[in-house]
Short mmCIF file of C-alpha atoms in Angstrom, two decimals:
data_model
loop_
_atom_site.label_atom_id
_atom_site.label_comp_id
_atom_site.label_asym_id
_atom_site.label_seq_id
_atom_site.Cartn_x
_atom_site.Cartn_y
_atom_site.Cartn_z
CA UNK A 15 45.57 338.60 141.35
CA UNK A 16 43.02 336.37 143.10
CA UNK A 17 40.20 338.58 141.85
CA UNK A 18 41.54 338.36 138.30
CA UNK A 19 41.70 334.57 138.53
CA UNK A 20 38.13 334.42 139.85
CA UNK A 21 36.96 336.48 136.89
CA UNK A 22 38.82 334.15 134.49
CA UNK A 23 37.09 331.12 135.96
CA UNK A 24 33.71 332.88 135.95
CA UNK A 25 34.11 333.48 132.21
CA UNK A 26 34.42 329.72 131.71
CA UNK A 27 31.97 328.59 134.40
CA UNK A 28 29.48 331.41 135.08
CA UNK A 29 26.98 329.12 136.82
CA UNK A 30 29.33 327.79 139.50
CA UNK A 31 28.25 329.15 142.89
CA UNK A 32 31.58 328.22 144.50
CA UNK A 33 33.62 330.60 142.36
CA UNK A 34 31.12 333.41 142.98
CA UNK A 35 31.45 332.77 146.72
CA UNK A 36 35.23 332.88 146.45
CA UNK A 37 35.04 336.11 144.47
CA UNK A 38 32.82 337.58 147.18
CA UNK A 39 35.34 336.66 149.85
CA UNK A 40 38.21 338.16 147.85
CA UNK A 41 36.24 341.37 147.40
CA UNK A 42 35.59 341.47 151.15
CA UNK A 43 39.34 341.29 151.80
CA UNK A 44 39.76 344.21 149.41
CA UNK A 45 37.07 346.07 151.40
CA UNK A 46 34.84 346.31 148.35
CA UNK A 47 31.80 345.38 150.38
CA UNK A 48 29.06 346.29 147.91
CA UNK A 49 30.74 344.27 145.16
CA UNK A 50 31.26 341.43 147.62
CA UNK A 51 27.57 341.41 148.47
CA UNK A 52 26.70 341.34 144.76
CA UNK A 53 28.99 338.36 144.14
CA UNK A 54 27.62 336.50 147.16
CA UNK A 55 24.03 337.20 146.09
CA UNK A 56 24.90 335.76 142.67
CA UNK A 57 26.28 332.65 144.37
CA UNK A 58 23.13 332.34 146.46
CA UNK A 59 20.91 332.63 143.38
CA UNK A 60 22.80 329.72 141.81
CA UNK A 61 22.64 327.52 144.90
CA UNK A 62 19.68 328.09 147.16
CA UNK A 63 19.65 327.03 150.79
CA UNK A 64 23.24 327.58 151.87
CA UNK A 65 23.08 329.14 155.33
CA UNK A 66 26.80 329.99 155.48
CA UNK A 67 26.59 331.84 152.18
CA UNK A 68 23.49 333.69 153.35
CA UNK A 69 25.35 334.73 156.48
CA UNK A 70 28.22 336.00 154.34
CA UNK A 71 25.78 338.06 152.25
CA UNK A 72 24.31 339.62 155.38
CA UNK A 73 27.79 340.45 156.68
CA UNK A 74 28.78 342.09 153.39
CA UNK A 75 25.51 344.03 153.24
CA UNK A 76 26.03 345.31 156.78
CA UNK A 77 29.62 346.34 156.04
CA UNK A 78 28.37 348.36 153.08
CA UNK A 79 25.68 349.93 155.31
CA UNK A 80 22.87 348.32 153.31
CA UNK A 81 20.48 347.34 156.08
CA UNK A 82 17.63 346.79 153.62
CA UNK A 83 19.77 344.36 151.62
CA UNK A 84 20.61 342.44 154.78
CA UNK A 85 16.96 342.20 155.74
CA UNK A 86 16.04 340.98 152.24
CA UNK A 87 18.28 337.95 152.74
CA UNK A 88 16.15 336.88 155.69
CA UNK A 89 12.94 337.42 153.76
#
């Protein structure tokens, strides 16, 4: 249900990095790590310079076994 609500808010406010971050966290709880990383990358693209969000992206990338994606965050 939380994921559905996130998607509803994203439809109304697609440029809000906070809702994309929340969606990423929900997807992590559902163990959908690749989708979580995608949502967190979207949040990061909307709000540059958030170290906690970058850390969350790296964690999601590592959980989905995407080492290259994790490294790209640091670059």
